[in-house]
Structures are given as C-alpha cells and as structure tokens.
Amino acid sequence: MNHPYDLKNIEPIKALEDIYNYINKNNFKINKLVVVTKTHSHHLLQLLYDYGHRDFGENRYQEARDKFPLVKIKPESPIIGHHIGPLQSGSARNIPDIFDWVHGVGSWHALKKLANASLKKYQLTQKKIYYLIQLNLTRETTKLGGMYLEEFEEAINKNPELIVENEGLVWKGFMTMGPSNGDLYITRKIFQQLRNIRDKYLPEGELSMGMSGDWKIALEEGSTILRIGSAITGNRKY
Ligand SMILES: *Cc1c(COP(=O)(O)O)cnc(C)c1O
C-alpha cells in the first residue's frame, strides 16, 4: 500500500508546478494551495516537503496524527496541517495538537469544543488555530458536512457569540464544495454565492474552494485557498 516516493517520482511535483504556473500566468492571487494527502503515505509528504511545500490537508485526525511526525522536517519550518473534513465534536479537542487550520466547521457545538482546546493549547505553546465555516450551499444531504446558510445567518445576526474566537482561535473565512455530481455550471454558482457571503460578512476573509475537478473555476470566482488532492497525488488508495 505504501508507495516508496522518492525524488525520481516527479509526477506530483510536476503537477504542483503546473498548477502554480497556471495561477501565475493568469494573474490569479491565492494565499494557499493545500495539497490533500489523505490515504497517501508520509513518503509523498516528504517528497513535497523537500521540494518546499508546507501546506497539507488531511480529513482524519488519527491518520494525520500518525503520518505527520514521520516526515523529516526542519524544526524552523514545520508542516502546516489543514483539517479538511467535517469537524466532529468527538475529535475537536485533539485537533490543535497537529493541525493549524480547520476548514470544516459545520456545527457550533464542535466549534465550542475546538475553542476550548485551542485556548488550552495557546496557553501552553502560543499556537493559534485558524478556522473556516463550511457552508452547505448545494443543500445536498451528504456526509460531506457544512451548515446551511440560514443557520449561519441566524447565528451571526442573533447569536454572534456562537462564532467563537479567543487568543488561540481565529475565524478566517468560509469553505464550500460544489455538488457531488460535479456539474460545473452549478459549481460556479455555488462558488459565486460563497464569495458574496464572504463579501457581506467577512470582507477580508478567506475563500477555501476548489478541488481537483473545479480549481480553475474556483480561481475565476475568487478562491484564496485551493484544496487539491488527486490532481497532484494521483488516485487515492481506498
Ligand atoms: C478529498 C478532499 C479534497 C481533495 O479532493 P480532490 O478531488 O482529490 O482534489 C478537498 N477538499 C475536501 C474537503 C476533501 O475531502
């Protein structure tokens, strides 16, 4: 199951470079490109780390906890871990130990747990956690997570304290995904909607949108954080 990735395996690096070249050539500006490495071994992270990449996305706490420490890093330049799956109340308290960014906040209850854990972590290490509220704009009932827009708007208008921040936890923006059928017309509409929501409620905020099948559309609609897996890593090993 574990591919021994080494520097002869240049395909992920070539794919990453191609994406950066596309971004630069077309004058898009992004703040982050997260390479999603779920199901892949630490050898792949090592390859990308040695190349200079730092932002990695994982959707399972345990998998990331076991994998990240296997990558040999320069202590002054650590991995920046992105938790990209739905944030669960059960694992929220462990998140600050290994992640820096949380993209999938879709429940106020789980966010409260994350806030408590982040504050504790901050008091010990000064580490800050950045989170994004995930909106389910397709209204599909899938396990992909995210809250409906009305739940978010009700909170921000009536109970803004639900959108917790503290010394160790900062709300940085929004995340969403296109429809599961991959319809690119609807995907674009969803991305436009998320940008409008961001402009209204957190104008300086991040827009985490764009995956392997729709990252070019996401760039056109103003994405600031791409989360790209298989287009860089090859197929996942489920
Ligand atoms: C797996 C995953 C990605 C990456 O998906 P690809 O289609 O392989 O690029 C991005 N975001 C989330 C939330 C994911 O679960």
PDB file of C-alpha atoms and ligand atoms in Angstrom:
ATOM      1  CA  MET A   1       0.000   0.000   0.000  1.00  0.00           C
ATOM      2  CA  ASN A   2       2.842   2.408   0.739  1.00  0.00           C
ATOM      3  CA  HIS A   3       4.468   3.676  -2.403  1.00  0.00           C
ATOM      4  CA  PRO A   4       8.088   4.482  -1.778  1.00  0.00           C
ATOM      5  CA  TYR A   5       8.020   8.015  -3.116  1.00  0.00           C
ATOM      6  CA  ASP A   6      11.448   9.355  -3.899  1.00  0.00           C
ATOM      7  CA  LEU A   7      12.796  12.175  -5.956  1.00  0.00           C
ATOM      8  CA  LYS A   8      12.592  10.049  -9.077  1.00  0.00           C
ATOM      9  CA  ASN A   9       8.849  10.230  -8.691  1.00  0.00           C
ATOM     10  CA  ILE A  10       8.443  13.697 -10.084  1.00  0.00           C
ATOM     11  CA  GLU A  11       4.809  13.469 -11.101  1.00  0.00           C
ATOM     12  CA  PRO A  12       3.285  15.105  -8.005  1.00  0.00           C
ATOM     13  CA  ILE A  13       5.862  17.872  -8.189  1.00  0.00           C
ATOM     14  CA  LYS A  14       5.277  18.424 -11.873  1.00  0.00           C
ATOM     15  CA  ALA A  15       1.540  18.575 -11.272  1.00  0.00           C
ATOM     16  CA  LEU A  16       2.022  21.089  -8.461  1.00  0.00           C
ATOM     17  CA  GLU A  17       4.287  23.229 -10.612  1.00  0.00           C
ATOM     18  CA  ASP A  18       1.786  23.127 -13.469  1.00  0.00           C
ATOM     19  CA  ILE A  19      -0.924  24.470 -11.178  1.00  0.00           C
ATOM     20  CA  TYR A  20       1.312  27.264  -9.870  1.00  0.00           C
ATOM     21  CA  ASN A  21       2.318  28.122 -13.431  1.00  0.00           C
ATOM     22  CA  TYR A  22      -1.326  28.350 -14.446  1.00  0.00           C
ATOM     23  CA  ILE A  23      -2.063  30.614 -11.475  1.00  0.00           C
ATOM     24  CA  ASN A  24       0.856  32.926 -12.227  1.00  0.00           C
ATOM     25  CA  LYS A  25       0.323  33.008 -15.971  1.00  0.00           C
ATOM     26  CA  ASN A  26      -3.289  34.078 -15.477  1.00  0.00           C
ATOM     27  CA  ASN A  27      -2.514  36.558 -12.698  1.00  0.00           C
ATOM     28  CA  PHE A  28      -4.624  34.888 -10.054  1.00  0.00           C
ATOM     29  CA  LYS A  29      -3.653  35.525  -6.470  1.00  0.00           C
ATOM     30  CA  ILE A  30      -4.118  32.857  -3.846  1.00  0.00           C
ATOM     31  CA  ASN A  31      -2.980  32.700  -0.251  1.00  0.00           C
ATOM     32  CA  LYS A  32      -2.604  28.953  -0.022  1.00  0.00           C
ATOM     33  CA  LEU A  33      -2.585  25.801  -2.044  1.00  0.00           C
ATOM     34  CA  VAL A  34      -3.301  22.870   0.248  1.00  0.00           C
ATOM     35  CA  VAL A  35      -2.156  19.528  -1.113  1.00  0.00           C
ATOM     36  CA  VAL A  36      -4.644  16.942   0.135  1.00  0.00           C
ATOM     37  CA  THR A  37      -2.694  13.819   1.062  1.00  0.00           C
ATOM     38  CA  LYS A  38      -5.374  11.679   2.747  1.00  0.00           C
ATOM     39  CA  THR A  39      -4.784   7.923   2.235  1.00  0.00           C
ATOM     40  CA  HIS A  40      -1.250   8.571   0.936  1.00  0.00           C
ATOM     41  CA  SER A  41       1.871   7.632   2.829  1.00  0.00           C
ATOM     42  CA  HIS A  42       4.284  10.014   4.510  1.00  0.00           C
ATOM     43  CA  HIS A  43       6.729   9.395   1.652  1.00  0.00           C
ATOM     44  CA  LEU A  44       4.574  11.579  -0.564  1.00  0.00           C
ATOM     45  CA  LEU A  45       4.542  14.348   2.027  1.00  0.00           C
ATOM     46  CA  GLN A  46       8.303  14.037   2.356  1.00  0.00           C
ATOM     47  CA  LEU A  47       8.761  14.413  -1.381  1.00  0.00           C
ATOM     48  CA  LEU A  48       6.645  17.567  -1.448  1.00  0.00           C
ATOM     49  CA  TYR A  49       8.157  18.903   1.764  1.00  0.00           C
ATOM     50  CA  ASP A  50      11.689  18.525   0.429  1.00  0.00           C
ATOM     51  CA  TYR A  51      10.570  20.325  -2.698  1.00  0.00           C
ATOM     52  CA  GLY A  52       9.457  23.216  -0.464  1.00  0.00           C
ATOM     53  CA  HIS A  53       5.756  22.642   0.000  1.00  0.00           C
ATOM     54  CA  ARG A  54       4.332  23.113   3.500  1.00  0.00           C
ATOM     55  CA  ASP A  55       0.517  23.065   3.443  1.00  0.00           C
ATOM     56  CA  PHE A  56      -1.005  19.589   3.665  1.00  0.00           C
ATOM     57  CA  GLY A  57      -4.651  18.572   4.040  1.00  0.00           C
ATOM     58  CA  GLU A  58      -5.973  15.513   5.842  1.00  0.00           C
ATOM     59  CA  ASN A  59      -9.532  14.610   6.795  1.00  0.00           C
ATOM     60  CA  ARG A  60      -8.925  12.086   9.581  1.00  0.00           C
ATOM     61  CA  TYR A  61      -7.360  13.109  12.846  1.00  0.00           C
ATOM     62  CA  GLN A  62      -5.768   9.726  13.555  1.00  0.00           C
ATOM     63  CA  GLU A  63      -4.347   9.330  10.107  1.00  0.00           C
ATOM     64  CA  ALA A  64      -2.704  12.752  10.283  1.00  0.00           C
ATOM     65  CA  ARG A  65      -1.504  12.199  13.839  1.00  0.00           C
ATOM     66  CA  ASP A  66       0.301   9.044  12.738  1.00  0.00           C
ATOM     67  CA  LYS A  67       1.579  10.436   9.445  1.00  0.00           C
ATOM     68  CA  PHE A  68       2.812  13.993  10.053  1.00  0.00           C
ATOM     69  CA  PRO A  69       5.504  13.031  12.604  1.00  0.00           C
ATOM     70  CA  LEU A  70       7.063  10.613  10.102  1.00  0.00           C
ATOM     71  CA  VAL A  71       8.028  13.483   7.812  1.00  0.00           C
ATOM     72  CA  LYS A  72      11.533  14.740   8.458  1.00  0.00           C
ATOM     73  CA  ILE A  73      11.273  18.492   8.763  1.00  0.00           C
ATOM     74  CA  LYS A  74      13.414  21.448   9.582  1.00  0.00           C
ATOM     75  CA  PRO A  75      12.181  22.492  13.036  1.00  0.00           C
ATOM     76  CA  GLU A  76      12.070  26.125  11.984  1.00  0.00           C
ATOM     77  CA  SER A  77       9.856  25.303   9.004  1.00  0.00           C
ATOM     78  CA  PRO A  78       7.200  22.797  10.076  1.00  0.00           C
ATOM     79  CA  ILE A  79       4.307  21.290   8.160  1.00  0.00           C
ATOM     80  CA  ILE A  80       1.196  23.451   8.152  1.00  0.00           C
ATOM     81  CA  GLY A  81      -1.618  20.998   8.783  1.00  0.00           C
ATOM     82  CA  HIS A  82      -5.102  21.574   7.387  1.00  0.00           C
ATOM     83  CA  HIS A  83      -8.038  19.587   8.704  1.00  0.00           C
ATOM     84  CA  ILE A  84     -10.414  19.469   5.759  1.00  0.00           C
ATOM     85  CA  GLY A  85     -13.191  17.033   6.700  1.00  0.00           C
ATOM     86  CA  PRO A  86     -16.248  17.843   8.815  1.00  0.00           C
ATOM     87  CA  LEU A  87     -15.152  18.865  12.316  1.00  0.00           C
ATOM     88  CA  GLN A  88     -16.597  16.334  14.784  1.00  0.00           C
ATOM     89  CA  SER A  89     -17.239  17.177  18.422  1.00  0.00           C
ATOM     90  CA  GLY A  90     -15.506  13.966  19.431  1.00  0.00           C
ATOM     91  CA  SER A  91     -12.136  14.735  17.888  1.00  0.00           C
ATOM     92  CA  ALA A  92     -12.225  18.545  18.105  1.00  0.00           C
ATOM     93  CA  ARG A  93     -10.261  18.597  21.330  1.00  0.00           C
ATOM     94  CA  ASN A  94      -7.330  16.833  19.667  1.00  0.00           C
ATOM     95  CA  ILE A  95      -7.200  18.998  16.571  1.00  0.00           C
ATOM     96  CA  PRO A  96      -4.850  21.734  17.909  1.00  0.00           C
ATOM     97  CA  ASP A  97      -2.171  19.143  18.619  1.00  0.00           C
ATOM     98  CA  ILE A  98      -1.474  18.560  14.942  1.00  0.00           C
ATOM     99  CA  PHE A  99      -3.446  20.993  12.809  1.00  0.00           C
ATOM    100  CA  ASP A 100      -3.119  24.728  12.179  1.00  0.00           C
ATOM    101  CA  TRP A 101      -6.188  25.269  10.030  1.00  0.00           C
ATOM    102  CA  VAL A 102      -9.667  23.760  10.296  1.00  0.00           C
ATOM    103  CA  HIS A 103     -11.716  24.035   7.098  1.00  0.00           C
ATOM    104  CA  GLY A 104     -14.810  22.055   8.022  1.00  0.00           C
ATOM    105  CA  VAL A 105     -16.562  23.866  10.870  1.00  0.00           C
ATOM    106  CA  GLY A 106     -20.213  22.997  10.335  1.00  0.00           C
ATOM    107  CA  SER A 107     -21.515  22.755  13.897  1.00  0.00           C
ATOM    108  CA  TRP A 108     -21.456  25.286  16.717  1.00  0.00           C
ATOM    109  CA  HIS A 109     -21.152  22.517  19.246  1.00  0.00           C
ATOM    110  CA  ALA A 110     -17.983  21.153  17.661  1.00  0.00           C
ATOM    111  CA  LEU A 111     -16.642  24.693  17.324  1.00  0.00           C
ATOM    112  CA  LYS A 112     -17.095  25.254  21.055  1.00  0.00           C
ATOM    113  CA  LYS A 113     -15.029  22.140  21.741  1.00  0.00           C
ATOM    114  CA  LEU A 114     -12.383  23.340  19.336  1.00  0.00           C
ATOM    115  CA  ALA A 115     -12.352  26.746  21.038  1.00  0.00           C
ATOM    116  CA  ASN A 116     -11.712  25.230  24.462  1.00  0.00           C
ATOM    117  CA  ALA A 117      -8.935  23.043  23.113  1.00  0.00           C
ATOM    118  CA  SER A 118      -7.374  25.895  21.146  1.00  0.00           C
ATOM    119  CA  LEU A 119      -7.256  28.152  24.180  1.00  0.00           C
ATOM    120  CA  LYS A 120      -5.566  25.456  26.239  1.00  0.00           C
ATOM    121  CA  LYS A 121      -3.054  24.840  23.507  1.00  0.00           C
ATOM    122  CA  TYR A 122      -2.390  28.556  23.166  1.00  0.00           C
ATOM    123  CA  GLN A 123      -1.710  28.904  26.850  1.00  0.00           C
ATOM    124  CA  LEU A 124       0.923  26.183  26.607  1.00  0.00           C
ATOM    125  CA  THR A 125       2.516  26.953  23.254  1.00  0.00           C
ATOM    126  CA  GLN A 126       1.215  30.277  21.862  1.00  0.00           C
ATOM    127  CA  LYS A 127      -0.044  28.340  18.858  1.00  0.00           C
ATOM    128  CA  LYS A 128      -3.028  29.823  17.034  1.00  0.00           C
ATOM    129  CA  ILE A 129      -5.667  27.829  15.153  1.00  0.00           C
ATOM    130  CA  TYR A 130      -7.453  29.342  12.157  1.00  0.00           C
ATOM    131  CA  TYR A 131     -10.895  28.106  11.181  1.00  0.00           C
ATOM    132  CA  LEU A 132     -13.285  28.378   8.278  1.00  0.00           C
ATOM    133  CA  ILE A 133     -17.029  27.956   8.459  1.00  0.00           C
ATOM    134  CA  GLN A 134     -18.148  25.356   5.953  1.00  0.00           C
ATOM    135  CA  LEU A 135     -21.419  26.149   4.221  1.00  0.00           C
ATOM    136  CA  ASN A 136     -23.520  23.521   2.509  1.00  0.00           C
ATOM    137  CA  LEU A 137     -24.822  25.607  -0.378  1.00  0.00           C
ATOM    138  CA  THR A 138     -25.874  22.713  -2.602  1.00  0.00           C
ATOM    139  CA  ARG A 139     -28.289  21.602   0.152  1.00  0.00           C
ATOM    140  CA  GLU A 140     -27.373  18.002  -0.576  1.00  0.00           C
ATOM    141  CA  THR A 141     -27.746  15.762   2.436  1.00  0.00           C
ATOM    142  CA  THR A 142     -24.368  14.079   2.331  1.00  0.00           C
ATOM    143  CA  LYS A 143     -21.782  13.266   4.927  1.00  0.00           C
ATOM    144  CA  LEU A 144     -19.574  15.955   3.437  1.00  0.00           C
ATOM    145  CA  GLY A 145     -20.713  18.365   6.109  1.00  0.00           C
ATOM    146  CA  GLY A 146     -21.264  22.091   6.321  1.00  0.00           C
ATOM    147  CA  MET A 147     -24.161  24.105   7.695  1.00  0.00           C
ATOM    148  CA  TYR A 148     -26.992  25.655   5.768  1.00  0.00           C
ATOM    149  CA  LEU A 149     -26.757  29.359   5.083  1.00  0.00           C
ATOM    150  CA  GLU A 150     -29.759  30.157   7.278  1.00  0.00           C
ATOM    151  CA  GLU A 151     -28.106  28.513  10.259  1.00  0.00           C
ATOM    152  CA  PHE A 152     -25.033  30.665   9.761  1.00  0.00           C
ATOM    153  CA  GLU A 153     -27.054  33.848   9.214  1.00  0.00           C
ATOM    154  CA  GLU A 154     -29.213  33.203  12.235  1.00  0.00           C
ATOM    155  CA  ALA A 155     -26.067  32.860  14.317  1.00  0.00           C
ATOM    156  CA  ILE A 156     -24.256  35.900  13.011  1.00  0.00           C
ATOM    157  CA  ASN A 157     -27.366  38.078  13.313  1.00  0.00           C
ATOM    158  CA  LYS A 158     -28.753  36.829  16.614  1.00  0.00           C
ATOM    159  CA  ASN A 159     -26.044  34.910  18.470  1.00  0.00           C
ATOM    160  CA  PRO A 160     -22.700  36.110  17.165  1.00  0.00           C
ATOM    161  CA  GLU A 161     -21.012  34.666  20.252  1.00  0.00           C
ATOM    162  CA  LEU A 162     -21.507  31.259  18.599  1.00  0.00           C
ATOM    163  CA  ILE A 163     -18.797  32.246  16.149  1.00  0.00           C
ATOM    164  CA  VAL A 164     -16.199  31.827  18.864  1.00  0.00           C
ATOM    165  CA  GLU A 165     -12.823  33.444  18.833  1.00  0.00           C
ATOM    166  CA  ASN A 166     -10.192  33.561  21.534  1.00  0.00           C
ATOM    167  CA  GLU A 167      -6.437  34.079  21.856  1.00  0.00           C
ATOM    168  CA  GLY A 168      -5.828  30.687  20.293  1.00  0.00           C
ATOM    169  CA  LEU A 169      -8.635  30.585  17.751  1.00  0.00           C
ATOM    170  CA  VAL A 170      -9.326  32.918  14.841  1.00  0.00           C
ATOM    171  CA  TRP A 171     -12.228  32.854  12.400  1.00  0.00           C
ATOM    172  CA  LYS A 172     -10.632  33.344   8.974  1.00  0.00           C
ATOM    173  CA  GLY A 173     -13.368  32.760   6.427  1.00  0.00           C
ATOM    174  CA  PHE A 174     -15.518  30.242   4.597  1.00  0.00           C
ATOM    175  CA  MET A 175     -15.260  26.912   2.861  1.00  0.00           C
ATOM    176  CA  THR A 176     -17.577  25.111   0.484  1.00  0.00           C
ATOM    177  CA  MET A 177     -17.771  22.326  -2.077  1.00  0.00           C
ATOM    178  CA  GLY A 178     -19.581  22.016  -5.375  1.00  0.00           C
ATOM    179  CA  PRO A 179     -22.327  19.456  -5.958  1.00  0.00           C
ATOM    180  CA  SER A 180     -21.384  15.797  -5.759  1.00  0.00           C
ATOM    181  CA  ASN A 181     -22.401  15.188  -9.375  1.00  0.00           C
ATOM    182  CA  GLY A 182     -19.617  17.539 -10.445  1.00  0.00           C
ATOM    183  CA  ASP A 183     -21.905  19.791 -12.508  1.00  0.00           C
ATOM    184  CA  LEU A 184     -19.590  22.688 -13.298  1.00  0.00           C
ATOM    185  CA  TYR A 185     -22.339  25.213 -14.011  1.00  0.00           C
ATOM    186  CA  ILE A 186     -23.802  24.692 -10.550  1.00  0.00           C
ATOM    187  CA  THR A 187     -20.319  24.587  -9.063  1.00  0.00           C
ATOM    188  CA  ARG A 188     -19.624  28.061 -10.406  1.00  0.00           C
ATOM    189  CA  LYS A 189     -22.931  29.359  -8.979  1.00  0.00           C
ATOM    190  CA  ILE A 190     -22.057  27.877  -5.592  1.00  0.00           C
ATOM    191  CA  PHE A 191     -18.608  29.483  -5.611  1.00  0.00           C
ATOM    192  CA  GLN A 192     -20.098  32.855  -6.597  1.00  0.00           C
ATOM    193  CA  GLN A 193     -22.587  32.548  -3.774  1.00  0.00           C
ATOM    194  CA  LEU A 194     -19.849  31.831  -1.255  1.00  0.00           C
ATOM    195  CA  ARG A 195     -17.881  34.852  -2.418  1.00  0.00           C
ATOM    196  CA  ASN A 196     -20.945  37.070  -1.973  1.00  0.00           C
ATOM    197  CA  ILE A 197     -21.463  35.706   1.521  1.00  0.00           C
ATOM    198  CA  ARG A 198     -17.823  36.377   2.342  1.00  0.00           C
ATOM    199  CA  ASP A 199     -18.061  39.929   0.958  1.00  0.00           C
ATOM    200  CA  LYS A 200     -21.093  40.575   3.141  1.00  0.00           C
ATOM    201  CA  TYR A 201     -19.966  39.078   6.434  1.00  0.00           C
ATOM    202  CA  LEU A 202     -16.154  38.965   6.453  1.00  0.00           C
ATOM    203  CA  PRO A 203     -14.806  41.032   3.550  1.00  0.00           C
ATOM    204  CA  GLU A 204     -11.170  40.253   4.306  1.00  0.00           C
ATOM    205  CA  GLY A 205     -11.904  36.569   4.828  1.00  0.00           C
ATOM    206  CA  GLU A 206     -10.551  33.554   3.044  1.00  0.00           C
ATOM    207  CA  LEU A 207     -12.481  31.517   0.482  1.00  0.00           C
ATOM    208  CA  SER A 208     -11.474  27.875   0.646  1.00  0.00           C
ATOM    209  CA  MET A 209     -12.927  26.460  -2.550  1.00  0.00           C
ATOM    210  CA  GLY A 210     -11.606  24.494  -5.493  1.00  0.00           C
ATOM    211  CA  MET A 211     -10.582  20.829  -5.692  1.00  0.00           C
ATOM    212  CA  SER A 212      -9.097  18.684  -8.444  1.00  0.00           C
ATOM    213  CA  GLY A 213     -12.148  18.904 -10.703  1.00  0.00           C
ATOM    214  CA  ASP A 214     -13.011  22.566 -10.269  1.00  0.00           C
ATOM    215  CA  TRP A 215      -9.972  24.561  -9.159  1.00  0.00           C
ATOM    216  CA  LYS A 216      -9.831  26.661 -12.324  1.00  0.00           C
ATOM    217  CA  ILE A 217     -13.447  27.716 -11.822  1.00  0.00           C
ATOM    218  CA  ALA A 218     -12.697  28.424  -8.172  1.00  0.00           C
ATOM    219  CA  LEU A 219      -9.844  30.742  -9.168  1.00  0.00           C
ATOM    220  CA  GLU A 220     -12.118  32.605 -11.559  1.00  0.00           C
ATOM    221  CA  GLU A 221     -14.611  33.083  -8.744  1.00  0.00           C
ATOM    222  CA  GLY A 222     -12.079  34.448  -6.292  1.00  0.00           C
ATOM    223  CA  SER A 223     -10.839  31.464  -4.316  1.00  0.00           C
ATOM    224  CA  THR A 224      -7.993  32.288  -1.943  1.00  0.00           C
ATOM    225  CA  ILE A 225      -7.290  28.725  -0.765  1.00  0.00           C
ATOM    226  CA  LEU A 226      -7.309  25.713  -3.076  1.00  0.00           C
ATOM    227  CA  ARG A 227      -7.560  22.185  -1.655  1.00  0.00           C
ATOM    228  CA  ILE A 228      -6.224  19.852  -4.303  1.00  0.00           C
ATOM    229  CA  GLY A 229      -5.711  16.120  -3.906  1.00  0.00           C
ATOM    230  CA  SER A 230      -5.808  13.611  -6.730  1.00  0.00           C
ATOM    231  CA  ALA A 231      -4.799  16.056  -9.482  1.00  0.00           C
ATOM    232  CA  ILE A 232      -1.437  16.255  -7.707  1.00  0.00           C
ATOM    233  CA  THR A 233      -1.112  12.956  -5.861  1.00  0.00           C
ATOM    234  CA  GLY A 234      -2.746  10.594  -8.320  1.00  0.00           C
ATOM    235  CA  ASN A 235      -5.646   8.404  -7.308  1.00  0.00           C
ATOM    236  CA  ARG A 236      -6.322   7.788  -3.668  1.00  0.00           C
ATOM    237  CA  LYS A 237      -5.802   4.343  -2.196  1.00  0.00           C
ATOM    238  CA  TYR A 238      -9.076   3.494  -0.503  1.00  0.00           C
TER     239      TYR A 238
HETATM  240  C1  LIG B   1     -10.591  14.912  -0.502  1.00  0.00           C
HETATM  241  C2  LIG B   1     -10.923  16.349  -0.378  1.00  0.00           C
HETATM  242  C3  LIG B   1     -10.346  17.312  -1.229  1.00  0.00           C
HETATM  243  C4  LIG B   1      -9.451  16.965  -2.390  1.00  0.00           C
HETATM  244  O1  LIG B   1     -10.186  16.258  -3.346  1.00  0.00           O
HETATM  245  P1  LIG B   1      -9.604  16.021  -4.827  1.00  0.00           P
HETATM  246  O2  LIG B   1     -10.821  15.896  -5.670  1.00  0.00           O
HETATM  247  O3  LIG B   1      -8.810  14.768  -4.773  1.00  0.00           O
HETATM  248  O4  LIG B   1      -8.794  17.192  -5.201  1.00  0.00           O
HETATM  249  C5  LIG B   1     -10.652  18.643  -0.998  1.00  0.00           C
HETATM  250  N1  LIG B   1     -11.479  19.030  -0.009  1.00  0.00           N
HETATM  251  C6  LIG B   1     -12.060  18.131   0.820  1.00  0.00           C
HETATM  252  C7  LIG B   1     -12.954  18.629   1.889  1.00  0.00           C
HETATM  253  C8  LIG B   1     -11.812  16.774   0.659  1.00  0.00           C
HETATM  254  O5  LIG B   1     -12.415  15.903   1.475  1.00  0.00           O
END
